[in-house]
Coordinates of C-alpha atoms in Angstrom, one line a residue:
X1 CA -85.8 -242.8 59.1
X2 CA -82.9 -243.8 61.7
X3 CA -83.3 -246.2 64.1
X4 CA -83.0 -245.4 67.6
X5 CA -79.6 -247.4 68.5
X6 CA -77.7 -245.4 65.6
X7 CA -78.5 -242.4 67.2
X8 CA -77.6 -243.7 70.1
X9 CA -74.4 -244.6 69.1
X10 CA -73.3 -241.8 66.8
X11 CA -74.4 -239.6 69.7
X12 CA -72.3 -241.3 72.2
X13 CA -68.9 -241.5 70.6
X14 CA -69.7 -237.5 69.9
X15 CA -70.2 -237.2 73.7
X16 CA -67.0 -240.0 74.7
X17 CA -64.8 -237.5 72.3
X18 CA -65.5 -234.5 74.6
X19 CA -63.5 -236.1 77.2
X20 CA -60.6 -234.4 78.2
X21 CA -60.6 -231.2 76.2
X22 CA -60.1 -228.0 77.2
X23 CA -64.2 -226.3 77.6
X24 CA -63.3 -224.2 74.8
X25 CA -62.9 -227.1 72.2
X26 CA -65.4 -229.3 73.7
X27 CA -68.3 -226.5 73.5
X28 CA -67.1 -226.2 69.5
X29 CA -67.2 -230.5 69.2
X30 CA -70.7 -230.5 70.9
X31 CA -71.8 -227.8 68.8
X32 CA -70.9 -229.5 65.6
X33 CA -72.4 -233.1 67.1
X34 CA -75.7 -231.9 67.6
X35 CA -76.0 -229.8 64.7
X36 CA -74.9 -232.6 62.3
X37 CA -78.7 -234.2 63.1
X38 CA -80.6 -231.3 62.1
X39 CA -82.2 -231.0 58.9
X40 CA -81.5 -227.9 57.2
X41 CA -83.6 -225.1 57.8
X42 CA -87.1 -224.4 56.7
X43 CA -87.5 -222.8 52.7
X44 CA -87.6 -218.9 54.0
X45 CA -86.2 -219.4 57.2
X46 CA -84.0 -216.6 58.4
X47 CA -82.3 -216.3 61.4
X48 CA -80.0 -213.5 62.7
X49 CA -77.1 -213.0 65.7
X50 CA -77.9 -209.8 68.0
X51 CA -77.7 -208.7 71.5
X52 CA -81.3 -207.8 73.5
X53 CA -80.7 -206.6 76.8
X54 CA -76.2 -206.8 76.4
X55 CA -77.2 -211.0 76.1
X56 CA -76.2 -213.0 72.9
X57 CA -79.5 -214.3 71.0
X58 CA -79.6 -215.7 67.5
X59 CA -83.9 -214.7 66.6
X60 CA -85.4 -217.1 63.9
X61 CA -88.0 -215.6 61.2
X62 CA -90.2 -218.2 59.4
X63 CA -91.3 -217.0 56.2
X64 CA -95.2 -216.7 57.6
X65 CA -95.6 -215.0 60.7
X66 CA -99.0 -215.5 62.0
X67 CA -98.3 -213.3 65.1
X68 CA -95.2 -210.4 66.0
X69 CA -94.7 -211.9 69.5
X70 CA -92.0 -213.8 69.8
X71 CA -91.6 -217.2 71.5
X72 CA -88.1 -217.3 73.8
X73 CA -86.0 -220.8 73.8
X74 CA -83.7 -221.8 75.9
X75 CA -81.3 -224.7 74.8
X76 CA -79.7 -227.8 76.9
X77 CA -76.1 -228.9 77.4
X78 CA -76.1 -229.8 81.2
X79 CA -75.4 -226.1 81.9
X80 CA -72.0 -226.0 80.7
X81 CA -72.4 -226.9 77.1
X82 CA -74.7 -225.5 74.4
X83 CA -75.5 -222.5 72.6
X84 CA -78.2 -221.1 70.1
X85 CA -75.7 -222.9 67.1
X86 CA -76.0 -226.3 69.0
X87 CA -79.8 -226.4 69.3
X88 CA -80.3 -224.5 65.8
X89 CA -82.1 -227.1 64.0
X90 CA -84.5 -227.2 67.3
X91 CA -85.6 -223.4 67.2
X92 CA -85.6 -223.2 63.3
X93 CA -88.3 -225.8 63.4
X94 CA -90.5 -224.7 66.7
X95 CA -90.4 -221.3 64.6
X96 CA -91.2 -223.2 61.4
X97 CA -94.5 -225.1 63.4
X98 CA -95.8 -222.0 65.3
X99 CA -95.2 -219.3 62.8
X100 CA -93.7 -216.9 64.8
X101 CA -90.6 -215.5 65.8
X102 CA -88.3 -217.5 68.1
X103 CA -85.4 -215.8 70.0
X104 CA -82.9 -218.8 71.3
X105 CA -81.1 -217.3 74.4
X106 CA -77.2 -217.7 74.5
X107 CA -77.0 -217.8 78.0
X108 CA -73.6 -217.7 79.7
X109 CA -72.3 -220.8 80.8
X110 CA -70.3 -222.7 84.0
X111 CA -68.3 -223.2 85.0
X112 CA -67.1 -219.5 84.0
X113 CA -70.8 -218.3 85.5
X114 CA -72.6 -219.6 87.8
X115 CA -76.6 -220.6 87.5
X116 CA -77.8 -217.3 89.3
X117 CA -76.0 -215.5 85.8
X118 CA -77.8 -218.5 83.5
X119 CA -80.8 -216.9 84.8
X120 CA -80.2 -213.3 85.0
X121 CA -79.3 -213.4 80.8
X122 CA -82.6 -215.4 80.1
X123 CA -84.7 -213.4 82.3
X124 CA -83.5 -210.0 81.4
X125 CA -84.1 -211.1 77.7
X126 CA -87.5 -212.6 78.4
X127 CA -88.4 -208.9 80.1
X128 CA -87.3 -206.9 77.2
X129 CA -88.9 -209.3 74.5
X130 CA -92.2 -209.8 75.9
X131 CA -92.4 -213.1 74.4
X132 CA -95.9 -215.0 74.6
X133 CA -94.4 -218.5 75.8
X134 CA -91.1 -219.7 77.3
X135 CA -89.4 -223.1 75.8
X136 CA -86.4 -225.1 77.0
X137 CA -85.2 -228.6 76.9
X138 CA -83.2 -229.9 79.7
X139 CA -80.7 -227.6 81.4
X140 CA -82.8 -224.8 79.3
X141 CA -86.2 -226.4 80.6
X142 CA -85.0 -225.6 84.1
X143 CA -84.4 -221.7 83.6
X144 CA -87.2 -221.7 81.9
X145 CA -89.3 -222.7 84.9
X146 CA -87.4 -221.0 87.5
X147 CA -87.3 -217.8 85.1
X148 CA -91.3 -217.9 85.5
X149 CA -91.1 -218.7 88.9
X150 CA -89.4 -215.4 89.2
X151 CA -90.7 -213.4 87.5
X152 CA -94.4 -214.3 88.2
X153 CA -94.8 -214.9 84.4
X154 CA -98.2 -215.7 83.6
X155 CA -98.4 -217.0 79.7
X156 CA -97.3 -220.4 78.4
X157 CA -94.3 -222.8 79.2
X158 CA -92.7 -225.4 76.9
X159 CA -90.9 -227.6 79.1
X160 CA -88.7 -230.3 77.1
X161 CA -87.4 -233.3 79.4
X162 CA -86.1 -230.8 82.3
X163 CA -85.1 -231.4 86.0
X164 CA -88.1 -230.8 87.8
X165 CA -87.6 -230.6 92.2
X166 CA -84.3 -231.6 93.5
X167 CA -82.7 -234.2 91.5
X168 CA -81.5 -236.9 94.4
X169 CA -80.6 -240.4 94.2
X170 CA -84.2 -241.7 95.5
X171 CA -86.0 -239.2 93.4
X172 CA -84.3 -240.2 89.5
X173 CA -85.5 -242.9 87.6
X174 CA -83.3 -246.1 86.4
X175 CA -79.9 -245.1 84.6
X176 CA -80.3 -244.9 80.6
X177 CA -77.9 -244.7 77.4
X178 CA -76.7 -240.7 77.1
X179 CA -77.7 -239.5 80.2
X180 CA -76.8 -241.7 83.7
X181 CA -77.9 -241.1 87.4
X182 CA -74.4 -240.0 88.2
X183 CA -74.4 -237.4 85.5
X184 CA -77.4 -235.5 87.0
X185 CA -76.3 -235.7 90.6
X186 CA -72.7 -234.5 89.3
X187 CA -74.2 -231.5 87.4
X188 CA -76.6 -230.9 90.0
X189 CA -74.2 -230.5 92.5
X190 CA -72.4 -228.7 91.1
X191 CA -74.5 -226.2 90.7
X192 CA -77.2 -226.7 93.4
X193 CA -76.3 -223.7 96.1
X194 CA -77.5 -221.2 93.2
X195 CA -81.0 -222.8 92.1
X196 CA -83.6 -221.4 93.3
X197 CA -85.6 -224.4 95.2
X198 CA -89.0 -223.0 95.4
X199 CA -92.0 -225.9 96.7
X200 CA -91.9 -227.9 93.7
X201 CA -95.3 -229.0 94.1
X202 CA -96.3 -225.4 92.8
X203 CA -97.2 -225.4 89.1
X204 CA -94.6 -223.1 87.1
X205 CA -97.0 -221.5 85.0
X206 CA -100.9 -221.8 84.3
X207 CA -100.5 -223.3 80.9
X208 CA -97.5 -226.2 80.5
X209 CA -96.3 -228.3 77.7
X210 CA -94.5 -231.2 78.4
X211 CA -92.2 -233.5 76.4
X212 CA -90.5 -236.0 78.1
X213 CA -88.6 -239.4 76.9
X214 CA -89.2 -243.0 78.3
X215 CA -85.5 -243.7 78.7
X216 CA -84.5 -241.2 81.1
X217 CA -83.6 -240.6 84.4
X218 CA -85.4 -236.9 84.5
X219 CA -88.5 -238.5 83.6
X220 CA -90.1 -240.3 86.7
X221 CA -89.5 -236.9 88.8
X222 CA -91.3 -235.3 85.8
X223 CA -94.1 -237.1 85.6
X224 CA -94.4 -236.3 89.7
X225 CA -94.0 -233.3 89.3
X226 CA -96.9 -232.8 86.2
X227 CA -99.3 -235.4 88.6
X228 CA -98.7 -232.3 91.2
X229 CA -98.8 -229.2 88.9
X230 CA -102.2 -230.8 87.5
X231 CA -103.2 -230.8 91.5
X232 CA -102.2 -227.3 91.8
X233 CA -104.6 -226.2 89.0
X234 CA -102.4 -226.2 85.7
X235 CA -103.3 -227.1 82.5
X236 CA -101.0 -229.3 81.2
X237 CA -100.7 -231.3 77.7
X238 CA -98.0 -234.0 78.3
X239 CA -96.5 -236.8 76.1
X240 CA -93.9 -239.1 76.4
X241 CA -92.2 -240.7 73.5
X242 CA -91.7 -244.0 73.2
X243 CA -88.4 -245.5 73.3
X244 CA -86.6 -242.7 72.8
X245 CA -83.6 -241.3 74.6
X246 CA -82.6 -238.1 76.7
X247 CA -81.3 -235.5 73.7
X248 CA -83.0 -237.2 71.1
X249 CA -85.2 -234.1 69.8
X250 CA -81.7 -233.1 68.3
X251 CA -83.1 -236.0 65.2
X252 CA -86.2 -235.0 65.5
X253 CA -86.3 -235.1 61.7
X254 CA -84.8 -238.6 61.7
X255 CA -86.8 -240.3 64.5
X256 CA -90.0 -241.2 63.8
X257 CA -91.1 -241.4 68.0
X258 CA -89.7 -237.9 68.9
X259 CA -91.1 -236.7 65.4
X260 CA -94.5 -237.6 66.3
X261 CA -94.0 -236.3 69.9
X262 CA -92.1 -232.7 69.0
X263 CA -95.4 -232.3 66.1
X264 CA -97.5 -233.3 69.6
X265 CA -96.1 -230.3 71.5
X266 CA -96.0 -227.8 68.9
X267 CA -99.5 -228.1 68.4
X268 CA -100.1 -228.1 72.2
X269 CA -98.4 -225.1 72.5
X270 CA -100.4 -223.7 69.7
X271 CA -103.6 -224.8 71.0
X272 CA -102.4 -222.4 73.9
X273 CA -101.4 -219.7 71.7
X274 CA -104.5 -219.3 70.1
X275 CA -106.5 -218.7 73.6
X276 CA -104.4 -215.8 74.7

C-alpha cells in the first residue's frame, strides 16, 4: 500500500507542473496525473463515450448488473479541470461496488462556461437518464447538490468532500497539503455570482452519503452542514477518513484510509439502493 506523504508528494509536483500552461495542456497533464493512481479497471468492465441529451458522458458497465438504473457521477477539478478520463478509475469502481451502470457527466468547463452551463449539462443528463442516485466529489459534489436542489430530486445523493454553504474565510477549516484556504476562496469567487445559494441549512436530498477527509479545508463546513441536514430530517451515513487528504480517493486502491472509507460509502449507498 502507499503511504500517505508519497501521495502527497507525487500529487503535488503533478499539480505545481500545471502552472503556467495554456488550459488546454494543463486539462491533458491533470488528466494523466490522476489517472496514473487508478488501478486498472474491473475484469468485465466496459465503458463507452456517447452523448445523452447533446452532453459528453463516458457510461461504465460492470460485468453484473444487479439493476438497469443507472447511477450519474459527476467528477472534481475545481470547476475548471477534470473530465470523465480524469476521474475514470473512480466511476469504474463505484460501478464495480454497486453493480450498476454508472454514467460520469463531462460537463463543460470555466472558464470557457460559466457554473449556470456546469449545471445545465448535468441536469439535463440526470433528466433524461433517470438515474436512481447522484454522486460527485468536490467541484462535482456541488452540482450534484445544487442539481437536486433544482430539480426537487427526491432519490439518493453521494456527496464526496464538496463545498457545502458559502465557502468564506470564517466558515473553512485550517489550510492543508493539496488544497489551501486561498484556493477555495479563489475558485469560489470566481464563480460565486452563478451558484445558486439556496438556505444551506436545507438538506439536499432525503437520503445522503457523505465522504469527507480530515485534512481539508471543505470539511469543517461539511460536517456543519450534515449536523443541519440531520436537523432538517435527512438520513445521512457519514465517514471521515483518517489522515487522508483532499483528492485522495484518486488512490483509493493504494490508500488503505480512503480504501476503507470509499468501501464505507459504497455500501451506504447500497444500503439506500436496496430500500427504493
Amino acid at each position: 500500500m502507499m503511504q500517505r506523504d508519497s501521495f502527497r508528494r507525487r500529487f503535488e509536483r503533478g499539480l505545481d507542473a500545471l502552472a503556467g500552461l495554456p488550459m488546454e495542456a494543463a486539462r491533458k497533464r491533470y488528466d494523466a496525473l490522476c489517472t496514473s493512481f487508478a488501478p486498472a479497471d474491473p475484469t468485465g468492465m466496459t465503458f463507452r463515450d456517447e452523448y445523452i441529451a447533446a452532453v459528453g458522458v463516458r457510461r461504465f458497465h460492470p460485468a453484473r448488473i444487479a439493476e438497469a438504473s443507472p447511477i450519474l457521477y459527476a467528477h472534481g477539478g475545481g470547476w475548471n479541470l477534470g473530465s470523465p478520463r480524469s476521474h475514470h478509475g473512480i466511476a469504474a469502481d463505484l460501478a464495480e461496488r454497486l453493480c450498476r451502470e454508472v454514467i460520469s457527466v463531462d460537463y463543460r468547463l470555466a472558464p470557457e462556461a460559466g457554473y449556470a452551463e456546469a449545471l445545465d449539462d448535468c441536469r439535463r443528463v440526470a433528466e433524461a437518464c433517470s438515474p436512481t442516485a447522484l454522486v460527485g466529489d468536490s467541484a462535482g459534489g456541488r452540482l450534484i447538490m445544487d442539481v437536486s436542489r433544482q430539480s426537487h430530486w427526491h432519490g439518493i445523493l453521494g456527496l464526496i468532500y464538496p463545498p457545502a454553504g458559502r465557502p468564506t474565510a470564517a466558515s473553512l477549516g485550517p489550510d492543508a497539503p493539496l488544497l489551501t484556504r486561498d484556493d477555495i476562496l479563489a475558485l469560489w469567487e470566481s464563480i460565486a455570482d452563478e451558484i445558486p445559494m439556496s438556505d444551506a441549512t436545507s438538506a439536499p436530498g432525503e437520503s445522503i452519503e457523505v465522504l469527507a477527509v480530515e485534512h481539508d479545508p471543505l470539511t469543517v463546513p461539511l460536517e456543519r452542514a450534515v449536523a443541519d441536514w440531520r436537523r432538517d430530517g435527512a438520513d445521512i451515513g457519514y465517514r471521515c477518513a483518517p489522515d487522508m487528504l483532499h483528492g485522495a480517493l484518486h488512490a483509493h486502491a493504494e490508500l488503505a484510509s480512503i480504501h476503507d472509507a470509499w468501501r464505507d460509502f459504497c455500501r451506504g449507498l447500497e444500503q439506500h439502493l436496496s430500500r427504493t
